[in-house]
PDB file of C-alpha atoms in Angstrom:
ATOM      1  CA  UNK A1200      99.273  99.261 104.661  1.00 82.00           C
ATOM      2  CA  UNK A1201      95.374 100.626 104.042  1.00 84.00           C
ATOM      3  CA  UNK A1202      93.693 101.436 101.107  1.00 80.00           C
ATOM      4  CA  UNK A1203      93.912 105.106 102.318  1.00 88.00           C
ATOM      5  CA  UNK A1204      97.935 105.035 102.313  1.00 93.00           C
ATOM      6  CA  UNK A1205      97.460 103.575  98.679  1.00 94.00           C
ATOM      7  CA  UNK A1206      95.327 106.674  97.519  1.00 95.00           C
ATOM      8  CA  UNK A1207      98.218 108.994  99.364  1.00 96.00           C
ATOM      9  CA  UNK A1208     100.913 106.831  97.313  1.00 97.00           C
ATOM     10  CA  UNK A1209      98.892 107.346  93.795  1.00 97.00           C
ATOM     11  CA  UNK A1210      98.866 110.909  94.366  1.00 97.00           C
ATOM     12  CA  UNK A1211     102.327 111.997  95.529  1.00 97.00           C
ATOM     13  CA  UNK A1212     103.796 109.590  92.264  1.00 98.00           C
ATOM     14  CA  UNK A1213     101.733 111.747  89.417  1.00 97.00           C
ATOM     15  CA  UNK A1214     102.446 114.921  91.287  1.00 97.00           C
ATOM     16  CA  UNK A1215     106.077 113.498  91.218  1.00 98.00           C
ATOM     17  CA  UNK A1216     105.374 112.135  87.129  1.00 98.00           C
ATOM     18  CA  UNK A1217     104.117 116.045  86.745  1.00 98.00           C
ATOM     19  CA  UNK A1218     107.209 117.133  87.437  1.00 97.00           C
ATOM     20  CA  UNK A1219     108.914 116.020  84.805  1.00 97.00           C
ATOM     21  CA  UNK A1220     106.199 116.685  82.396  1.00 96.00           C
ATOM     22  CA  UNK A1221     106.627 120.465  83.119  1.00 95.00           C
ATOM     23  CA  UNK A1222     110.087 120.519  82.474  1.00 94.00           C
ATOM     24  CA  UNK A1223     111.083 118.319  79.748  1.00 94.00           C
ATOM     25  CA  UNK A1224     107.401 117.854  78.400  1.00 93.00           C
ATOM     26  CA  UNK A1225     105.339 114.619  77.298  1.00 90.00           C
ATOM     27  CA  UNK A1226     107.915 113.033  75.990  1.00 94.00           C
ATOM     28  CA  UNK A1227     106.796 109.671  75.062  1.00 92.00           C
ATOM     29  CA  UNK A1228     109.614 107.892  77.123  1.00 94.00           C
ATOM     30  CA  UNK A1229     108.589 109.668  79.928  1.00 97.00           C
ATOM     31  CA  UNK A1230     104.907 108.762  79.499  1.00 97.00           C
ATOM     32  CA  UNK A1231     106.244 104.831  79.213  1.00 96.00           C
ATOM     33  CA  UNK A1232     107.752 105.056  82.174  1.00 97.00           C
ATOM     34  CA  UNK A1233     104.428 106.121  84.186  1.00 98.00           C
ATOM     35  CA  UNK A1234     102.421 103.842  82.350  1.00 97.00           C
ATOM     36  CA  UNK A1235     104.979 100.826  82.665  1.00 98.00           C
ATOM     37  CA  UNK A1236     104.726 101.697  86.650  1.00 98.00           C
ATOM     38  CA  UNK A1237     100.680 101.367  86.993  1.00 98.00           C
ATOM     39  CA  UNK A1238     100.944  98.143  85.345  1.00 98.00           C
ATOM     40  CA  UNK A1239     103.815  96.791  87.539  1.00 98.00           C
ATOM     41  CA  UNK A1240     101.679  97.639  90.780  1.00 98.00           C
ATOM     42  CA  UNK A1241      98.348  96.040  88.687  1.00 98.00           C
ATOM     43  CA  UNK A1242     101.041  93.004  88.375  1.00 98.00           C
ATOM     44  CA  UNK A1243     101.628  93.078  91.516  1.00 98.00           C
ATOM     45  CA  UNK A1244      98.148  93.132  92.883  1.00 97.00           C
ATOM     46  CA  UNK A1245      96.967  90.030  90.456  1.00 97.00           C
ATOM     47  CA  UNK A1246     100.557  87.953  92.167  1.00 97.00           C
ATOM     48  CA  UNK A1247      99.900  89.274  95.671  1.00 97.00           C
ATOM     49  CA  UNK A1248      96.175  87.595  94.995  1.00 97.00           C
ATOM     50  CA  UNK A1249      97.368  85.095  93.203  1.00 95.00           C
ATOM     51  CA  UNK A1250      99.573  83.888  96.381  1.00 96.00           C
ATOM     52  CA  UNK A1251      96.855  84.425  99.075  1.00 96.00           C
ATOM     53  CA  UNK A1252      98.801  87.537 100.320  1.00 97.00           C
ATOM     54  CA  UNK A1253      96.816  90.021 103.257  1.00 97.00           C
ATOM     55  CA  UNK A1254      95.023  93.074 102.429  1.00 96.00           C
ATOM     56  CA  UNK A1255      97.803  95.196 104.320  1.00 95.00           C
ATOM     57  CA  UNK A1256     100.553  92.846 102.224  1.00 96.00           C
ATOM     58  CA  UNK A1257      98.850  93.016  98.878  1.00 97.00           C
ATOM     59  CA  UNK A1258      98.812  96.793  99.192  1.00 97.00           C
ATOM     60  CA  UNK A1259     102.022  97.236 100.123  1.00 97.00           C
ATOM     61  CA  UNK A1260     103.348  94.954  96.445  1.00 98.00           C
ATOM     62  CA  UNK A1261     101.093  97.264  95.098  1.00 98.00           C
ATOM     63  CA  UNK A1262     102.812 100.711  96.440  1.00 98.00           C
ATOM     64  CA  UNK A1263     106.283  98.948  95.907  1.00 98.00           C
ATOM     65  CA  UNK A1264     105.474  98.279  92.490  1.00 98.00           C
ATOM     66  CA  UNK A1265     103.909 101.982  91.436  1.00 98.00           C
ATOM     67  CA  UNK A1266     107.202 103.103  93.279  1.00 98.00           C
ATOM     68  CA  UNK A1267     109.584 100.396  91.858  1.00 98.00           C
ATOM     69  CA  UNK A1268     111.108 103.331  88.528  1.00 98.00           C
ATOM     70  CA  UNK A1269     111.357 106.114  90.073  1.00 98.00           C
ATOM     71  CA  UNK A1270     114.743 106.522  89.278  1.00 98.00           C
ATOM     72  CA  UNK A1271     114.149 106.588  85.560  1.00 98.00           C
ATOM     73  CA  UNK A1272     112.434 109.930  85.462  1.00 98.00           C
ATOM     74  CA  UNK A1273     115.726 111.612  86.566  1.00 98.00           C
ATOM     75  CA  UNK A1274     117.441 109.333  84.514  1.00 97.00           C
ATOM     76  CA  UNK A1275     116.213 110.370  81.135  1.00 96.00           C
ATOM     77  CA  UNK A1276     115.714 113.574  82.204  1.00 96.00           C
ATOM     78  CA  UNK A1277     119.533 114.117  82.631  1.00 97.00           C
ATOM     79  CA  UNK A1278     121.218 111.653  80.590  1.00 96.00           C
ATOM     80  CA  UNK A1279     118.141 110.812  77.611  1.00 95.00           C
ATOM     81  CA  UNK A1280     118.965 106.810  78.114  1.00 94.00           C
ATOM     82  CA  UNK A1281     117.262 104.648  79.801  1.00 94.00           C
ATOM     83  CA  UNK A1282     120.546 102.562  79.714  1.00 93.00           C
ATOM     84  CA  UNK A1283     121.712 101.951  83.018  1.00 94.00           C
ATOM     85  CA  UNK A1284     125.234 101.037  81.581  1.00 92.00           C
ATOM     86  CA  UNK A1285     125.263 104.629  79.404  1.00 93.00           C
ATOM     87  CA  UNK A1286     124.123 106.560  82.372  1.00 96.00           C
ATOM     88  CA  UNK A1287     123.773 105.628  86.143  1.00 96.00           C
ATOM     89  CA  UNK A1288     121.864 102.092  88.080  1.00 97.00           C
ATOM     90  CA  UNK A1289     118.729 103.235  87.853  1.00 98.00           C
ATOM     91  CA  UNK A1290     117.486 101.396  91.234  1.00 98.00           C
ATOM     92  CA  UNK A1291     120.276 102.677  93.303  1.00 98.00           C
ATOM     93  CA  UNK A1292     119.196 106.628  92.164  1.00 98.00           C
ATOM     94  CA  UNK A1293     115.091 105.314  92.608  1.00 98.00           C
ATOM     95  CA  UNK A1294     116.408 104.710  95.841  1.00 98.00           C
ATOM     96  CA  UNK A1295     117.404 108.312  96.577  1.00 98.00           C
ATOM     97  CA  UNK A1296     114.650 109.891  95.047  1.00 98.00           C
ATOM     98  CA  UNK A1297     112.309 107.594  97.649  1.00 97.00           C
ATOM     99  CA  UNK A1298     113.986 108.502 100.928  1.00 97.00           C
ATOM    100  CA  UNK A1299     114.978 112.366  99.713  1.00 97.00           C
ATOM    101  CA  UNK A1300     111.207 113.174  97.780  1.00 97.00           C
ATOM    102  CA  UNK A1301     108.878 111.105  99.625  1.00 96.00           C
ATOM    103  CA  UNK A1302     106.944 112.014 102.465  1.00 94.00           C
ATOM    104  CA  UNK A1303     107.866 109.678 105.204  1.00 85.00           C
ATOM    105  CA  UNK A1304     104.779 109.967 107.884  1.00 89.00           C
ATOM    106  CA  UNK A1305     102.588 108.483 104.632  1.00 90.00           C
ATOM    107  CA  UNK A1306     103.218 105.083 105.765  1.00 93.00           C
ATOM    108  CA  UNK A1307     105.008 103.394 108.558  1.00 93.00           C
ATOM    109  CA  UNK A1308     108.671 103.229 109.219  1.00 95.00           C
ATOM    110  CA  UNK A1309     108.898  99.664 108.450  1.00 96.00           C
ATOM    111  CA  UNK A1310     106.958  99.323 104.746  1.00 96.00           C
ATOM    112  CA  UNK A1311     108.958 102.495 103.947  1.00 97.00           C
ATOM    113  CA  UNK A1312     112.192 100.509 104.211  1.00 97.00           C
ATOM    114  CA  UNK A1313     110.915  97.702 102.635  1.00 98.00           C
ATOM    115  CA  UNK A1314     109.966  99.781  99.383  1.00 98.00           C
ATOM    116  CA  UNK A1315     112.954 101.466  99.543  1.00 98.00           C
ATOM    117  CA  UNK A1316     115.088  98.152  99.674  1.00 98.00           C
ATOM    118  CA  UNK A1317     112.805  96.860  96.701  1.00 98.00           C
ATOM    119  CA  UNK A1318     113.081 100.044  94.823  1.00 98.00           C
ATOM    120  CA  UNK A1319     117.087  99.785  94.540  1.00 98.00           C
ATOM    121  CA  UNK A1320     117.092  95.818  94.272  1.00 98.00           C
ATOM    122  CA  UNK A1321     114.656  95.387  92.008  1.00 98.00           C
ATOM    123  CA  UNK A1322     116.886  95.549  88.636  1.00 96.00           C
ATOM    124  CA  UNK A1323     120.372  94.079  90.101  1.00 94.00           C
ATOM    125  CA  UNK A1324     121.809  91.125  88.503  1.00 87.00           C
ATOM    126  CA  UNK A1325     121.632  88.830  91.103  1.00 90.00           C
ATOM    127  CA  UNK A1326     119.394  88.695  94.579  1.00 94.00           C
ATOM    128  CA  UNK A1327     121.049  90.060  97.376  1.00 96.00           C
ATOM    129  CA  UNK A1328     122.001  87.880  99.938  1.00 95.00           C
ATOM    130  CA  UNK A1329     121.252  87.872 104.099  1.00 95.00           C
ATOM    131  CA  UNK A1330     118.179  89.724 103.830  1.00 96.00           C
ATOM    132  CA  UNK A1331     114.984  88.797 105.522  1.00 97.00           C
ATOM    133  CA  UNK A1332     112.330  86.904 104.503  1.00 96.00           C
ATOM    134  CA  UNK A1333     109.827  89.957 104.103  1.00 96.00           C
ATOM    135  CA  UNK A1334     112.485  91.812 102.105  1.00 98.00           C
ATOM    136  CA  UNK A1335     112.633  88.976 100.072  1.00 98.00           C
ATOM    137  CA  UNK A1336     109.071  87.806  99.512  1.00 98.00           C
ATOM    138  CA  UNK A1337     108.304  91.100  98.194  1.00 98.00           C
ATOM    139  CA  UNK A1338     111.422  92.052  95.979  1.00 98.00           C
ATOM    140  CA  UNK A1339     110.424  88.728  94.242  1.00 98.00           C
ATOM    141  CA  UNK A1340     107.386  89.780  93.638  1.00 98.00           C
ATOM    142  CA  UNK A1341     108.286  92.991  92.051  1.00 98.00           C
ATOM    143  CA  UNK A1342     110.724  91.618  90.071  1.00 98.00           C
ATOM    144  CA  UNK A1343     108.473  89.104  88.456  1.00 97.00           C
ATOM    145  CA  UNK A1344     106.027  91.652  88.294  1.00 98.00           C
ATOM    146  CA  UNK A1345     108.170  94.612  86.360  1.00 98.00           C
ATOM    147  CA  UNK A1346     109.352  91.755  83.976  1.00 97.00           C
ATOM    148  CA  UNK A1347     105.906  90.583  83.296  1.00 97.00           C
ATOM    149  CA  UNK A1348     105.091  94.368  81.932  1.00 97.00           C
ATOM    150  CA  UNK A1349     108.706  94.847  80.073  1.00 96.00           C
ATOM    151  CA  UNK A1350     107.545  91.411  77.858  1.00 96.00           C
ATOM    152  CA  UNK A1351     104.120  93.371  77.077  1.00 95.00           C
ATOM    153  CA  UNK A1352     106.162  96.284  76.296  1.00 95.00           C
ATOM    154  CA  UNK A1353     108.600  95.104  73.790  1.00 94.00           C
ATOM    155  CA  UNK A1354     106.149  93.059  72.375  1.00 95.00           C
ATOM    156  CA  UNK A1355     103.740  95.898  72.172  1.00 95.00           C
ATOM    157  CA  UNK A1356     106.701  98.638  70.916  1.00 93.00           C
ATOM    158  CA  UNK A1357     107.719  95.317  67.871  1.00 94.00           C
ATOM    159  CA  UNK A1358     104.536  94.846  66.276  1.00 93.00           C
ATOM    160  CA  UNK A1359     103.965  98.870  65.934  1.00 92.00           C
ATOM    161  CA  UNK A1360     107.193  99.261  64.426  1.00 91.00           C
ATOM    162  CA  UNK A1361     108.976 101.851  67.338  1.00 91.00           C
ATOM    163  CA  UNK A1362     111.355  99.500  68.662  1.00 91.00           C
ATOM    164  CA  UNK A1363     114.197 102.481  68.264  1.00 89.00           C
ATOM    165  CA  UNK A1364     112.490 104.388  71.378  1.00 87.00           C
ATOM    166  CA  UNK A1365     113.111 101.719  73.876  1.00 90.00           C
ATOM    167  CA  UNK A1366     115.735 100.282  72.390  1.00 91.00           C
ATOM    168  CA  UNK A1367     117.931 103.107  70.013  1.00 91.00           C
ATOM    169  CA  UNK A1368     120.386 101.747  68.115  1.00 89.00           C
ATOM    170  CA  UNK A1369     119.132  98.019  67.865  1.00 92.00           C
ATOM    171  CA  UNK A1370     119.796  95.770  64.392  1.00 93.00           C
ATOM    172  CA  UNK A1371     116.723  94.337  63.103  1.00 93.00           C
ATOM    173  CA  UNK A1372     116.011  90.200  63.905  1.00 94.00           C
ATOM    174  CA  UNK A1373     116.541  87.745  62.140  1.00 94.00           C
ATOM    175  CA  UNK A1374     120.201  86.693  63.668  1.00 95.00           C
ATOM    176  CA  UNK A1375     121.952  86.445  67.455  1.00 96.00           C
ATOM    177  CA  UNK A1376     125.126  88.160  68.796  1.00 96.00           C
ATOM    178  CA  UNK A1377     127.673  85.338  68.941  1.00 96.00           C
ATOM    179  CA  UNK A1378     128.466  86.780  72.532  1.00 96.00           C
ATOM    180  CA  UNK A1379     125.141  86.330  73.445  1.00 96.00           C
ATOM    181  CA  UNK A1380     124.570  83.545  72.731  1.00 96.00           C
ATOM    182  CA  UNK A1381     127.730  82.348  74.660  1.00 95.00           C
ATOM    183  CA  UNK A1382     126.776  83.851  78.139  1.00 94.00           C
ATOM    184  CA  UNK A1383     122.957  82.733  77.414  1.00 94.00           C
ATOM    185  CA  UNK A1384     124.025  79.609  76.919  1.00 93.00           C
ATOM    186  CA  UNK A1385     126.472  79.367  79.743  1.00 92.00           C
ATOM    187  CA  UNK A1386     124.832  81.232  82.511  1.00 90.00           C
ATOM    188  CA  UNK A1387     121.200  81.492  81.649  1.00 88.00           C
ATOM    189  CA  UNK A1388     121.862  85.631  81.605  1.00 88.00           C
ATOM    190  CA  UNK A1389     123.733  88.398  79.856  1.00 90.00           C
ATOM    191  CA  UNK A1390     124.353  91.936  79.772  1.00 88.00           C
ATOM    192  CA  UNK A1391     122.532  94.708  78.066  1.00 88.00           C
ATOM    193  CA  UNK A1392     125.475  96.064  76.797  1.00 90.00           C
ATOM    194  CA  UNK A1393     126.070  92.890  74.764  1.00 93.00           C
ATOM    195  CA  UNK A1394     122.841  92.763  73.087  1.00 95.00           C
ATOM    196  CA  UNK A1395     123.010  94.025  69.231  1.00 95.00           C
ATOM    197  CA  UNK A1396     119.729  92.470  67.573  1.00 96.00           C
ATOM    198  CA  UNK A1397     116.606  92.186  68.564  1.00 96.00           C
ATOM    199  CA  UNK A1398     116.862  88.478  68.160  1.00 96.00           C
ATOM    200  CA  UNK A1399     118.862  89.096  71.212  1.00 96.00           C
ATOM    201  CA  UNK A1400     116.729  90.954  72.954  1.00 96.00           C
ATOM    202  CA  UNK A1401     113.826  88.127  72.469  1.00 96.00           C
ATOM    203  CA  UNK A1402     115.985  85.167  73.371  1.00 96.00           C
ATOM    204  CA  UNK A1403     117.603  87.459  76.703  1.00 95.00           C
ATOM    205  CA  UNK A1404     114.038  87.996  77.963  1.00 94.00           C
ATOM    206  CA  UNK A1405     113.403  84.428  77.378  1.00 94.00           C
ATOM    207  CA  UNK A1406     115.689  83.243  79.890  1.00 93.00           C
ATOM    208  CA  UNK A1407     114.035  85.245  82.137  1.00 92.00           C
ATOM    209  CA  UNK A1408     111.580  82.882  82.729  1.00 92.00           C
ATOM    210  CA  UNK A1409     114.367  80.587  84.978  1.00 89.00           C
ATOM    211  CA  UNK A1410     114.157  82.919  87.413  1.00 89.00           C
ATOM    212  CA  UNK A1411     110.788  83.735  87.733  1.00 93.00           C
ATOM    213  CA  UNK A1412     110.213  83.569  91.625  1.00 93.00           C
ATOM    214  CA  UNK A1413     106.346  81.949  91.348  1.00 94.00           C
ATOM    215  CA  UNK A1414     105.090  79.365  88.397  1.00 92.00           C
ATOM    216  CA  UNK A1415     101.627  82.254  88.582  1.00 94.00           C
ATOM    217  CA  UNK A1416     103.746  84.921  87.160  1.00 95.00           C
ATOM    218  CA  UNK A1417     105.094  82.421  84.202  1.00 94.00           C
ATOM    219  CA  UNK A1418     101.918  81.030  83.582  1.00 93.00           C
ATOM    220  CA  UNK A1419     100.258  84.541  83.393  1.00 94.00           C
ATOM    221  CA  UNK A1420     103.031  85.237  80.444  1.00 94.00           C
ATOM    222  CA  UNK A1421     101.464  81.974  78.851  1.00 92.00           C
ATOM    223  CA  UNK A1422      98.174  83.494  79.287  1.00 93.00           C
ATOM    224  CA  UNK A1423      98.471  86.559  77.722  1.00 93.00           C
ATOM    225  CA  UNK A1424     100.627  84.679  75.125  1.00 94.00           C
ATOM    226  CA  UNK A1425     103.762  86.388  75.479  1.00 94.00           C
ATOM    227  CA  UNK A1426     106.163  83.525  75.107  1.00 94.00           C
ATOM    228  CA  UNK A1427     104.598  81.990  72.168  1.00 93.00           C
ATOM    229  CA  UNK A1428     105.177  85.132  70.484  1.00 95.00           C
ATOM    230  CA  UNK A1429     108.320  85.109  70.977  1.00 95.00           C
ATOM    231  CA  UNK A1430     108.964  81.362  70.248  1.00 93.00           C
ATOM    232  CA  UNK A1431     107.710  82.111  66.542  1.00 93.00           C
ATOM    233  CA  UNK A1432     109.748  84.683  66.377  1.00 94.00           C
ATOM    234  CA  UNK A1433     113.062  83.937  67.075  1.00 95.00           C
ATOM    235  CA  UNK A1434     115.190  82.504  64.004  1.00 94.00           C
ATOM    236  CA  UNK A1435     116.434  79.364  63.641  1.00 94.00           C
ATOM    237  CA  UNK A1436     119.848  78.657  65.600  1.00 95.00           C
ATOM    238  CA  UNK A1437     121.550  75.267  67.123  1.00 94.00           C
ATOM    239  CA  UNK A1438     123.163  77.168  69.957  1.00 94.00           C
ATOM    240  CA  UNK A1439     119.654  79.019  70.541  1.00 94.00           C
ATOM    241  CA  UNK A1440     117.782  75.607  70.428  1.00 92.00           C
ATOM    242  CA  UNK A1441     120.027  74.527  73.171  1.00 91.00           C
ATOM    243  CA  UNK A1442     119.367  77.196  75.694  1.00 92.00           C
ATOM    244  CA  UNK A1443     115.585  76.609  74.597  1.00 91.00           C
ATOM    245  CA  UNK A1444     116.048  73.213  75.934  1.00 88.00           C
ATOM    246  CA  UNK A1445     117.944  74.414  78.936  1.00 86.00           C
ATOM    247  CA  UNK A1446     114.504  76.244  79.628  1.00 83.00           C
ATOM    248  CA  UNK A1447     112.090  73.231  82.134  1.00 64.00           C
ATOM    249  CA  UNK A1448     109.664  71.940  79.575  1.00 59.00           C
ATOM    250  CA  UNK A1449     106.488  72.867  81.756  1.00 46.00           C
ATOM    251  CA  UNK A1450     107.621  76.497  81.481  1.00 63.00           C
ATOM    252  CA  UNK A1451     106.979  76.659  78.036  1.00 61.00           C
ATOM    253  CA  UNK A1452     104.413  76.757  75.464  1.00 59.00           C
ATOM    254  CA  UNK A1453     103.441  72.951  74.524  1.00 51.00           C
ATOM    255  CA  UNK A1454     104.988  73.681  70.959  1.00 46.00           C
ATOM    256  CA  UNK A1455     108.280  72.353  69.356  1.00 39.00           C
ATOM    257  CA  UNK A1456     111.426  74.536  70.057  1.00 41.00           C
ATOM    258  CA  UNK A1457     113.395  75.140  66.900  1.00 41.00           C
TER     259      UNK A1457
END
């Protein structure tokens, strides 16, 4: 992919942002969403570097990570959740907006499959399985670099006080869901659906940091000193110091895990 393509990408995605704007106005999920997306594809850029991809390569994480939420738009627009589990999956509806919306003779046959296979992957559970290693390489990517941002964001949406417009309904911290604990502890992962606190919510992204394709996208969260913030933050709990443990040592801050 060229430079060029990129500038063709960038375009059709705020004429496709605009949309939405004009019928449901700036509504400040809606303006999330776009900004969440730019800083996905910067993400992506800075890992592609980071891991000595190609120019054509590095543009292409770049595209696939502008184009990565598309389904979100639609999906507050029609349902005013971004809850995948109150509404619809997100990726699989990105998915249709990519190969309905988009124009197709932007880029070649081949990169558009590859975005759209990244597009609905990118937020599933688990990786799928008997895909190629280019479909691979770059979901990966996208998926480290989309959880890179949603760290920033929470941590950003916390410390100003709006937690209730990413996350309505949330209790406050200070303790953990029993339940969550229990599939933290025994799988590494949980469901949205289960978390209740934002105590949760810290720990859950946590975990996240097992299975972080590349060490460069956990040691840019160390950086930017995302996972020491939430290290001081999380209250003290046996069950949560285990899964802390669970965690490899050189992922972590060099503190002590209460």
């Amino acid at each position: 992919m060229r430079l060029k393509e990129i500038d063709e990408i960038r375009r059709w995605f705020d004429d496709y942002v605009a949309s939405f704007y004009s019928t449901c106005g700036r509504l400040h999920q809606l303006e999330l969403k776009e900004r969440h997306s730019h800083r996905v594809a910067e993400n992506a850029g800075l890992l592609a570097d980071e891991l000595g991809w190609d120019e054509s390569a590095r543009h292409l994480a770049v595209a696939a990570g502008l184009l990565h939420d598309l389904g979100r738009f639609p999906q507050y627009r029609d349902y005013g959740t971004f809850y995948d589990f109150r509404s619809l999956d997100h990726g699989d509806r990105g998915e249709r907006v990519f190969r309905e919306d988009f124009p197709g003779d932007i880029i070649d046959p081949i990169e558009l499959e590859l975005i759209a296979f990244t597009t609905r992957e990118h937020n599933k559970k688990d990786l799928p399985v008997g895909r190629t290693e280019k479909e691979m390489e770059l979901l990966k990517l996208i998926k480290d670099s989309d959880r890179i941002d949603i760290f920033r964001v929470v941590r950003e949406h916390i410390k100003r006080g709006e937690t209730d417009s990413i996350y309505p309904g949330i209790g406050p911290e200070g303790q953990f869901t029993p339940a969550v604990l229990d599939e933290l502890r025994r799988y590494g992962k949980a469901r949205y659906d289960q978390l209740r606190t934002l105590s949760d919510v810290l720990l859950f992204q946590l975990c996240w940091i097992k299975d972080m394709a590349h060490p460069q996208s956990v040691e840019l969260l160390r950086d930017r000193g995302d996972l020491e913030w939430i290290l001081d933050r999380l209250p003290e709990n046996s069950t949560a110091a285990e899964i802390l443990g669970s965690l490899k040592g050189s992922m972590l801050p060099s503190q002590t895990c209460r």
